[in-house]
């Protein structure tokens, strides 16, 4: 079924064409008292579920960022599910732990991080970022936050650009630092929109003078909205000067660093305290598989490890227990699908895919810029750019572009999302599906042109 599903994706609409409640209406209100034949269960799955899915593996999925699932990695996921291991300790599954250690080191080498960085596979970048924020907090408080809480202490402050992902905000909520203590600094208005490092330095010094406690900086490489990339070298220098922890969020763009020519986007990353990127986005590993690298594992373990007697491994000192590197105790066998993927394609096979995506994105952006009535709003960063439909004589371009986007997504042939750039709405376009072709990319804009013409005809324009 999985092979047939992937082979037939072009025949399906990209986004689910169901209305709210359509799927639930086909599922019984109460659980069955007696067993049902499995053939019936599977038949209901095939009938009910796929029509209610937005198909992230579709070659014309150009919304958000990709969440790819290469066939070989899918097989690894099935095998991991069959063994159903819980890898909280080395002894609960030695192969799980040791393969994770080796695979994170493969990734470290693949993206050019230096020796000395150690890796762990988190579920998502959101979890890695939360771990980083907790490390910032504990290092700033000399480890007292976990023991004593934050009440009565100076406000702990985290600094980031306004282009960072909303998971940074949520990490500040969950860590007890609070939204108001996440200080967002404006970015430069020019490509690739790095944060204003001088303004950040001034904010840090002003906070110290006011009795607050600066703890860390979160740098952005390939931000979700428009691909913004901070000047990592400058932020490394600032973090060292101020004694702050620096975390680099490269959730999407980090995968592209397997191509040496793209590494200028995170020049200086070797000076960071931690880095995260998601192989489950662009590389082809199914969800969930987020590579979290740290320069000092002891800082991470001292922040997160807890050892009741039932988790102690007497006589096994020096082993890695990855539950001590993460918030959650339970851990899936994530490394298996990474091992299968890297061996099945090789780094060069993966590089070629990513290079094509970047090339196709640049080509499409050039075509859009040359098309009357359209404009490129932000130039490509890797394979992500944004554009706007801007025919003459239209007063409310935001409303027009939102109407166009809704019509595109209702049509089903492709799937796009919007963002806000400055004061205006723009349409994001990112090339990343594992099986996309250049024809899929160009065909998506053909669809946009067709639908925009129909929209204007309906307005009598």
Short mmCIF file of C-alpha atoms in Angstrom, two decimals:
data_model
loop_
_atom_site.label_atom_id
_atom_site.label_comp_id
_atom_site.label_asym_id
_atom_site.label_seq_id
_atom_site.Cartn_x
_atom_site.Cartn_y
_atom_site.Cartn_z
CA UNK A 1 0.00 0.00 0.00
CA UNK A 2 2.83 2.41 0.90
CA UNK A 3 4.60 1.86 -2.42
CA UNK A 4 1.36 2.32 -4.36
CA UNK A 5 0.55 5.43 -2.32
CA UNK A 6 3.85 7.09 -3.19
CA UNK A 7 3.58 6.08 -6.85
CA UNK A 8 0.09 7.59 -7.13
CA UNK A 9 0.61 10.87 -5.30
CA UNK A 10 0.44 13.04 -8.43
CA UNK A 11 -3.13 11.82 -8.94
CA UNK A 12 -4.22 13.19 -5.56
CA UNK A 13 -4.91 16.81 -4.55
CA UNK A 14 -2.03 18.10 -2.44
CA UNK A 15 -4.16 19.53 0.36
CA UNK A 16 -7.11 17.66 1.85
CA UNK A 17 -10.32 18.69 0.13
CA UNK A 18 -12.56 17.72 3.04
CA UNK A 19 -14.66 20.00 5.23
CA UNK A 20 -14.31 20.08 9.04
CA UNK A 21 -16.04 17.04 10.54
CA UNK A 22 -16.10 14.96 7.34
CA UNK A 23 -13.62 12.38 8.63
CA UNK A 24 -15.01 12.17 12.15
CA UNK A 25 -18.47 11.53 10.71
CA UNK A 26 -17.17 8.29 9.15
CA UNK A 27 -15.76 6.92 12.41
CA UNK A 28 -17.95 5.29 15.05
CA UNK A 29 -18.82 7.35 18.10
CA UNK A 30 -17.86 4.56 20.53
CA UNK A 31 -15.16 1.88 20.62
CA UNK A 32 -16.18 -1.66 19.56
CA UNK A 33 -16.84 -4.25 22.25
CA UNK A 34 -15.82 -7.12 19.97
CA UNK A 35 -12.89 -7.57 17.61
CA UNK A 36 -13.38 -6.76 13.96
CA UNK A 37 -11.71 -8.53 11.01
CA UNK A 38 -8.46 -6.78 10.24
CA UNK A 39 -9.37 -6.70 6.54
CA UNK A 40 -12.26 -4.43 7.44
CA UNK A 41 -10.06 -2.20 9.59
CA UNK A 42 -7.55 -1.74 6.77
CA UNK A 43 -10.27 -1.20 4.18
CA UNK A 44 -11.73 1.57 6.32
CA UNK A 45 -8.30 3.14 6.64
CA UNK A 46 -7.84 3.14 2.86
CA UNK A 47 -11.33 4.56 2.31
CA UNK A 48 -11.44 7.20 5.07
CA UNK A 49 -7.95 8.42 5.91
CA UNK A 50 -6.09 9.32 2.66
CA UNK A 51 -8.85 11.67 1.39
CA UNK A 52 -8.56 13.55 4.68
CA UNK A 53 -4.80 13.94 4.52
CA UNK A 54 -2.69 16.79 3.23
CA UNK A 55 -0.03 14.88 1.33
CA UNK A 56 3.37 16.08 2.51
CA UNK A 57 5.16 13.64 0.17
CA UNK A 58 3.40 15.09 -2.89
CA UNK A 59 5.84 16.42 -5.53
CA UNK A 60 3.83 19.67 -5.65
CA UNK A 61 3.90 20.36 -1.91
CA UNK A 62 5.60 23.77 -1.81
CA UNK A 63 4.13 25.06 1.46
CA UNK A 64 5.83 25.37 4.87
CA UNK A 65 9.05 23.32 4.76
CA UNK A 66 9.23 19.74 3.47
CA UNK A 67 8.63 16.76 5.74
CA UNK A 68 10.07 14.13 3.47
CA UNK A 69 10.01 10.34 3.82
CA UNK A 70 12.37 8.49 1.50
CA UNK A 71 11.19 4.92 0.82
CA UNK A 72 14.28 3.29 2.33
CA UNK A 73 13.86 5.31 5.51
CA UNK A 74 10.18 4.31 5.67
CA UNK A 75 11.29 0.67 5.76
CA UNK A 76 13.63 1.46 8.65
CA UNK A 77 10.74 3.13 10.46
CA UNK A 78 8.65 -0.02 10.03
CA UNK A 79 11.47 -2.14 11.41
CA UNK A 80 11.91 0.18 14.39
CA UNK A 81 8.17 -0.02 15.02
CA UNK A 82 8.27 -3.81 14.87
CA UNK A 83 10.97 -3.96 17.57
CA UNK A 84 9.20 -1.20 19.54
CA UNK A 85 12.23 -0.41 21.66
CA UNK A 86 12.25 2.17 24.44
CA UNK A 87 15.77 3.56 24.31
CA UNK A 88 15.94 5.54 27.54
CA UNK A 89 19.17 3.83 28.71
CA UNK A 90 22.07 2.11 26.98
CA UNK A 91 21.05 -1.17 28.58
CA UNK A 92 17.44 -0.95 27.37
CA UNK A 93 18.71 -1.20 23.78
CA UNK A 94 22.48 -1.01 23.24
CA UNK A 95 22.15 -0.99 19.44
CA UNK A 96 19.77 1.98 19.58
CA UNK A 97 22.18 4.02 21.70
CA UNK A 98 25.36 3.13 19.86
CA UNK A 99 23.83 3.63 16.41
CA UNK A 100 22.55 7.03 17.52
CA UNK A 101 26.05 8.00 18.65
CA UNK A 102 27.51 6.94 15.32
CA UNK A 103 24.76 8.51 13.18
CA UNK A 104 24.95 11.88 14.89
CA UNK A 105 28.70 11.81 14.27
CA UNK A 106 28.07 10.96 10.60
CA UNK A 107 25.82 14.02 10.44
CA UNK A 108 28.39 16.16 12.23
CA UNK A 109 30.95 15.25 9.60
CA UNK A 110 28.44 15.66 6.75
CA UNK A 111 27.62 19.28 7.61
CA UNK A 112 31.19 20.26 8.49
CA UNK A 113 30.92 20.73 12.25
CA UNK A 114 34.31 20.21 13.92
CA UNK A 115 35.27 17.34 16.19
CA UNK A 116 34.28 18.02 19.77
CA UNK A 117 30.57 18.49 19.02
CA UNK A 118 28.48 15.60 20.32
CA UNK A 119 24.99 14.85 19.01
CA UNK A 120 21.65 13.51 20.15
CA UNK A 121 18.47 12.90 18.13
CA UNK A 122 15.54 14.84 19.56
CA UNK A 123 11.99 14.54 18.25
CA UNK A 124 11.86 18.05 16.76
CA UNK A 125 13.85 21.28 16.73
CA UNK A 126 11.34 22.67 19.21
CA UNK A 127 12.59 20.17 21.78
CA UNK A 128 16.24 20.90 21.00
CA UNK A 129 15.60 24.61 21.40
CA UNK A 130 13.84 24.03 24.73
CA UNK A 131 16.88 22.02 25.89
CA UNK A 132 19.14 24.90 24.81
CA UNK A 133 17.06 27.49 26.66
CA UNK A 134 17.10 25.35 29.80
CA UNK A 135 20.89 25.10 29.50
CA UNK A 136 21.10 28.88 29.16
CA UNK A 137 18.95 29.35 32.23
CA UNK A 138 20.87 26.86 34.38
CA UNK A 139 24.28 28.14 33.34
CA UNK A 140 23.25 31.70 34.14
CA UNK A 141 21.86 30.62 37.54
CA UNK A 142 24.75 28.26 38.41
CA UNK A 143 22.35 25.30 38.34
CA UNK A 144 19.96 26.74 40.93
CA UNK A 145 16.94 27.11 38.63
CA UNK A 146 16.07 23.41 38.65
CA UNK A 147 16.54 23.17 42.42
CA UNK A 148 15.08 26.40 43.65
CA UNK A 149 12.92 27.80 40.84
CA UNK A 150 12.96 31.31 39.45
CA UNK A 151 10.89 33.14 42.07
CA UNK A 152 12.62 36.11 43.59
CA UNK A 153 15.52 36.07 41.12
CA UNK A 154 16.50 38.70 38.55
CA UNK A 155 14.74 38.27 35.23
CA UNK A 156 16.62 35.81 33.00
CA UNK A 157 16.90 37.26 29.49
CA UNK A 158 17.21 35.53 26.08
CA UNK A 159 18.02 37.46 22.88
CA UNK A 160 17.02 36.63 19.31
CA UNK A 161 15.99 38.24 16.05
CA UNK A 162 12.38 38.81 15.15
CA UNK A 163 12.86 36.23 12.37
CA UNK A 164 13.26 33.30 14.79
CA UNK A 165 10.70 30.52 14.94
CA UNK A 166 7.76 30.57 17.37
CA UNK A 167 9.28 27.54 19.11
CA UNK A 168 11.73 29.96 20.74
CA UNK A 169 8.81 31.85 22.28
CA UNK A 170 7.30 28.60 23.50
CA UNK A 171 10.63 27.47 24.99
CA UNK A 172 10.70 30.66 27.03
CA UNK A 173 7.16 29.95 28.25
CA UNK A 174 7.89 26.37 29.26
CA UNK A 175 11.25 27.13 30.87
CA UNK A 176 9.67 29.69 33.17
CA UNK A 177 11.66 32.54 31.64
CA UNK A 178 8.51 34.11 30.20
CA UNK A 179 7.59 35.81 26.95
CA UNK A 180 8.51 39.27 28.19
CA UNK A 181 12.09 38.14 28.82
CA UNK A 182 12.59 37.01 25.22
CA UNK A 183 14.13 40.14 23.71
CA UNK A 184 13.57 40.27 19.96
CA UNK A 185 15.89 42.51 18.00
CA UNK A 186 15.08 43.89 14.56
CA UNK A 187 16.78 42.42 11.51
CA UNK A 188 18.48 44.23 8.67
CA UNK A 189 16.01 44.95 5.85
CA UNK A 190 18.39 43.50 3.24
CA UNK A 191 19.15 39.95 2.11
CA UNK A 192 19.65 37.67 4.05
CA UNK A 193 18.08 39.83 6.80
CA UNK A 194 20.54 39.23 9.68
CA UNK A 195 19.79 40.50 13.18
CA UNK A 196 21.25 43.89 14.12
CA UNK A 197 24.16 42.73 16.29
CA UNK A 198 24.94 46.22 17.58
CA UNK A 199 21.36 46.67 18.74
CA UNK A 200 21.50 43.27 20.46
CA UNK A 201 24.72 44.23 22.25
CA UNK A 202 23.12 47.47 23.45
CA UNK A 203 20.07 45.53 24.73
CA UNK A 204 22.28 43.09 26.65
CA UNK A 205 24.26 45.88 28.31
CA UNK A 206 21.11 47.83 29.15
CA UNK A 207 19.64 44.73 30.80
CA UNK A 208 22.76 44.21 32.91
CA UNK A 209 22.63 47.83 34.02
CA UNK A 210 18.97 47.36 34.98
CA UNK A 211 19.77 44.34 37.18
CA UNK A 212 18.48 41.69 34.77
CA UNK A 213 20.40 38.49 33.99
CA UNK A 214 21.36 37.97 30.31
CA UNK A 215 21.65 34.21 29.67
CA UNK A 216 21.78 33.38 25.98
CA UNK A 217 21.41 34.22 22.32
CA UNK A 218 19.44 32.22 19.74
CA UNK A 219 20.72 32.68 16.21
CA UNK A 220 18.69 32.00 13.10
CA UNK A 221 19.90 30.26 9.92
CA UNK A 222 17.13 29.87 7.33
CA UNK A 223 14.18 31.33 9.23
CA UNK A 224 10.75 29.90 8.46
CA UNK A 225 9.19 33.09 7.13
CA UNK A 226 11.68 34.23 4.47
CA UNK A 227 14.88 32.26 5.17
CA UNK A 228 16.59 34.95 7.25
CA UNK A 229 20.18 34.15 8.26
CA UNK A 230 22.01 35.88 11.09
CA UNK A 231 25.72 36.70 11.06
CA UNK A 232 26.86 33.75 13.17
CA UNK A 233 30.48 34.90 13.43
CA UNK A 234 29.41 38.27 14.83
CA UNK A 235 27.02 36.63 17.30
CA UNK A 236 29.74 34.21 18.43
CA UNK A 237 31.97 37.19 19.20
CA UNK A 238 29.17 38.93 21.08
CA UNK A 239 28.30 35.82 23.07
CA UNK A 240 31.92 35.31 24.11
CA UNK A 241 32.35 38.97 25.04
CA UNK A 242 29.22 38.86 27.22
CA UNK A 243 29.67 35.33 28.58
CA UNK A 244 26.41 34.08 27.03
CA UNK A 245 25.34 30.70 25.65
CA UNK A 246 24.78 30.72 21.86
CA UNK A 247 22.31 28.33 20.21
CA UNK A 248 21.96 28.16 16.41
CA UNK A 249 18.54 27.23 15.05
CA UNK A 250 19.08 25.89 11.53
CA UNK A 251 16.08 23.56 11.58
CA UNK A 252 15.49 23.69 7.82
CA UNK A 253 18.66 25.17 6.33
CA UNK A 254 21.07 23.00 8.30
CA UNK A 255 20.46 20.06 5.97
CA UNK A 256 21.86 22.12 3.08
CA UNK A 257 25.22 22.29 4.86
CA UNK A 258 26.03 18.85 3.47
CA UNK A 259 26.87 20.98 0.39
CA UNK A 260 30.08 22.89 1.21
CA UNK A 261 29.15 25.80 -1.05
CA UNK A 262 26.20 26.71 1.21
CA UNK A 263 28.14 26.79 4.48
CA UNK A 264 28.80 30.51 4.19
CA UNK A 265 25.25 30.93 5.52
CA UNK A 266 26.41 29.75 8.94
CA UNK A 267 30.05 30.82 8.87
CA UNK A 268 31.37 30.80 12.43
CA UNK A 269 29.01 28.05 13.61
CA UNK A 270 31.94 26.16 15.15
CA UNK A 271 31.89 28.79 17.93
CA UNK A 272 28.30 28.04 18.98
CA UNK A 273 27.41 26.17 22.16
CA UNK A 274 24.67 24.18 20.42
CA UNK A 275 23.20 23.72 16.95
CA UNK A 276 20.04 22.05 15.69
CA UNK A 277 18.81 20.98 12.27
CA UNK A 278 16.12 18.56 11.13
CA UNK A 279 17.03 15.65 8.84
CA UNK A 280 13.26 15.01 8.84
CA UNK A 281 12.74 18.13 6.77
CA UNK A 282 14.90 18.35 3.69
CA UNK A 283 17.10 15.24 3.85
CA UNK A 284 14.34 12.64 3.55
CA UNK A 285 14.18 11.07 7.02
CA UNK A 286 10.57 10.61 8.21
CA UNK A 287 9.35 12.53 11.25
CA UNK A 288 10.66 12.67 14.01
CA UNK A 289 14.44 13.12 13.71
CA UNK A 290 16.09 16.35 14.84
CA UNK A 291 19.88 16.50 15.15
CA UNK A 292 20.94 18.45 18.25
CA UNK A 293 24.69 19.10 18.64
CA UNK A 294 26.35 20.43 21.79
CA UNK A 295 29.92 21.53 22.44
CA UNK A 296 29.69 20.57 26.14
CA UNK A 297 27.52 17.51 26.81
CA UNK A 298 28.12 17.90 30.56
CA UNK A 299 26.17 21.17 30.50
CA UNK A 300 23.23 19.43 28.81
CA UNK A 301 23.33 16.37 31.10
CA UNK A 302 23.65 18.42 34.30
CA UNK A 303 20.58 20.39 33.22
CA UNK A 304 18.38 17.44 32.23
CA UNK A 305 19.55 14.24 33.96
CA UNK A 306 17.57 12.77 36.83
CA UNK A 307 18.43 9.38 38.31
CA UNK A 308 15.93 7.62 40.56
CA UNK A 309 17.19 4.21 41.64
CA UNK A 310 15.18 2.37 38.99
CA UNK A 311 17.11 4.22 36.28
CA UNK A 312 20.58 3.72 37.71
CA UNK A 313 22.90 1.41 35.79
CA UNK A 314 25.27 0.12 38.45
CA UNK A 315 28.64 -1.01 37.18
CA UNK A 316 28.09 0.71 33.82
CA UNK A 317 29.75 4.06 34.39
CA UNK A 318 30.75 6.07 31.33
CA UNK A 319 27.93 4.85 29.10
CA UNK A 320 25.64 7.31 27.30
CA UNK A 321 22.02 7.22 28.44
CA UNK A 322 20.32 9.52 25.96
CA UNK A 323 17.27 10.12 28.17
CA UNK A 324 19.70 12.31 30.17
CA UNK A 325 20.27 14.44 27.05
CA UNK A 326 16.57 15.21 26.54
CA UNK A 327 13.44 16.33 28.37
CA UNK A 328 11.58 13.08 27.73
CA UNK A 329 12.44 9.75 29.32
CA UNK A 330 11.01 7.59 26.55
CA UNK A 331 12.97 7.53 23.29
CA UNK A 332 12.27 5.99 19.89
CA UNK A 333 14.83 4.27 17.64
CA UNK A 334 15.36 7.31 15.42
CA UNK A 335 18.87 6.49 14.26
CA UNK A 336 17.82 3.44 12.25
CA UNK A 337 16.03 5.44 9.55
CA UNK A 338 18.98 7.83 9.36
CA UNK A 339 21.38 4.91 8.85
CA UNK A 340 19.22 3.46 6.07
CA UNK A 341 18.84 6.83 4.33
CA UNK A 342 22.51 7.80 4.37
CA UNK A 343 23.60 4.42 3.07
CA UNK A 344 20.86 4.15 0.43
CA UNK A 345 21.60 7.56 -1.15
CA UNK A 346 25.06 8.55 0.02
CA UNK A 347 25.93 12.15 0.73
CA UNK A 348 26.52 12.87 -2.96
CA UNK A 349 23.08 11.58 -3.91
CA UNK A 350 21.49 13.81 -1.28
CA UNK A 351 23.62 16.79 -2.28
CA UNK A 352 22.47 16.48 -5.87
CA UNK A 353 18.82 16.60 -4.79
CA UNK A 354 19.31 19.70 -2.67
CA UNK A 355 21.35 21.47 -5.33
CA UNK A 356 18.59 20.89 -7.86
CA UNK A 357 16.00 22.29 -5.47
CA UNK A 358 18.06 25.46 -5.00
CA UNK A 359 18.63 25.82 -8.73
CA UNK A 360 14.95 25.30 -9.57
CA UNK A 361 13.90 27.81 -6.92
CA UNK A 362 16.24 30.46 -8.30
CA UNK A 363 14.99 29.80 -11.83
CA UNK A 364 11.36 30.14 -10.79
CA UNK A 365 12.03 33.34 -8.85
CA UNK A 366 13.62 34.82 -11.98
CA UNK A 367 10.59 33.78 -14.04
CA UNK A 368 8.18 35.35 -11.54
CA UNK A 369 10.19 38.59 -11.47
CA UNK A 370 9.86 38.77 -15.28
CA UNK A 371 6.10 38.06 -15.28
CA UNK A 372 3.85 41.16 -15.53
CA UNK A 373 1.61 41.58 -12.53
CA UNK A 374 3.90 39.64 -10.20
CA UNK A 375 6.86 40.66 -8.06
CA UNK A 376 9.45 38.82 -6.01
CA UNK A 377 9.29 40.13 -2.44
CA UNK A 378 12.28 38.31 -0.96
CA UNK A 379 15.03 36.73 -3.02
CA UNK A 380 15.80 33.04 -2.64
CA UNK A 381 17.70 31.82 0.39
CA UNK A 382 18.59 28.29 -0.68
CA UNK A 383 15.24 27.06 -2.07
CA UNK A 384 12.90 29.52 -0.30
CA UNK A 385 11.62 32.84 -1.62
CA UNK A 386 8.42 34.88 -1.51
CA UNK A 387 6.38 36.67 -4.15
CA UNK A 388 3.24 38.73 -4.52
CA UNK A 389 0.51 39.13 -7.11
CA UNK A 390 0.51 42.89 -7.74
CA UNK A 391 -1.50 43.86 -10.81
CA UNK A 392 -2.09 47.56 -11.36
CA UNK A 393 -5.18 49.29 -10.05
CA UNK A 394 -5.71 47.07 -6.97
CA UNK A 395 -5.99 48.95 -3.71
CA UNK A 396 -5.90 46.05 -1.23
CA UNK A 397 -3.10 43.74 -2.35
CA UNK A 398 -3.19 41.78 0.92
CA UNK A 399 -6.80 40.77 0.37
CA UNK A 400 -6.09 39.91 -3.26
CA UNK A 401 -3.14 37.69 -2.38
CA UNK A 402 -5.02 35.90 0.38
CA UNK A 403 -7.89 35.28 -2.06
CA UNK A 404 -5.42 33.98 -4.64
CA UNK A 405 -3.77 31.71 -2.08
CA UNK A 406 -7.13 30.28 -0.99
CA UNK A 407 -8.09 29.59 -4.61
CA UNK A 408 -4.74 27.91 -5.30
CA UNK A 409 -5.04 25.61 -2.30
CA UNK A 410 -8.68 24.80 -2.98
CA UNK A 411 -7.71 23.86 -6.53
CA UNK A 412 -5.53 21.04 -5.19
CA UNK A 413 -2.79 20.95 -7.84
CA UNK A 414 -0.25 22.62 -5.59
CA UNK A 415 -0.04 23.91 -2.01
CA UNK A 416 1.45 27.24 -0.86
CA UNK A 417 1.37 29.34 2.31
CA UNK A 418 1.60 33.02 3.13
CA UNK A 419 3.84 35.14 5.33
CA UNK A 420 4.10 38.80 6.23
CA UNK A 421 7.05 40.82 4.99
CA UNK A 422 7.10 44.31 6.45
CA UNK A 423 3.52 45.50 6.32
CA UNK A 424 2.37 43.29 3.44
CA UNK A 425 1.28 39.73 2.77
CA UNK A 426 3.54 37.65 0.54
CA UNK A 427 3.23 34.09 -0.75
CA UNK A 428 6.02 31.71 0.26
CA UNK A 429 7.44 29.20 -2.18
CA UNK A 430 9.96 26.56 -1.12
CA UNK A 431 11.24 23.66 -3.19
CA UNK A 432 11.90 20.59 -1.08
CA UNK A 433 9.76 17.52 -1.87
CA UNK A 434 11.97 14.46 -2.26
CA UNK A 435 10.48 13.41 -5.62
CA UNK A 436 9.84 16.83 -7.18
CA UNK A 437 11.00 17.55 -10.70
CA UNK A 438 11.68 20.86 -12.39
CA UNK A 439 8.43 20.36 -14.28
CA UNK A 440 6.55 20.16 -10.95
CA UNK A 441 8.13 23.43 -9.83
CA UNK A 442 7.40 25.32 -13.04
CA UNK A 443 3.97 23.69 -13.27
CA UNK A 444 3.07 25.11 -9.86
CA UNK A 445 3.53 28.63 -11.17
CA UNK A 446 1.57 27.77 -14.32
CA UNK A 447 -1.26 26.90 -11.95
CA UNK A 448 -0.81 30.22 -10.12
CA UNK A 449 -0.98 32.11 -13.42
CA UNK A 450 -4.13 30.28 -14.51
CA UNK A 451 -5.90 30.85 -11.19
CA UNK A 452 -4.82 34.50 -10.92
CA UNK A 453 -6.20 35.16 -14.40
CA UNK A 454 -9.51 33.58 -13.42
CA UNK A 455 -9.59 35.62 -10.21
CA UNK A 456 -9.11 38.87 -12.10
CA UNK A 457 -11.71 37.88 -14.71
CA UNK A 458 -14.16 37.30 -11.88
CA UNK A 459 -13.47 40.81 -10.65
CA UNK A 460 -14.14 42.19 -14.11
CA UNK A 461 -10.53 43.31 -14.44
#
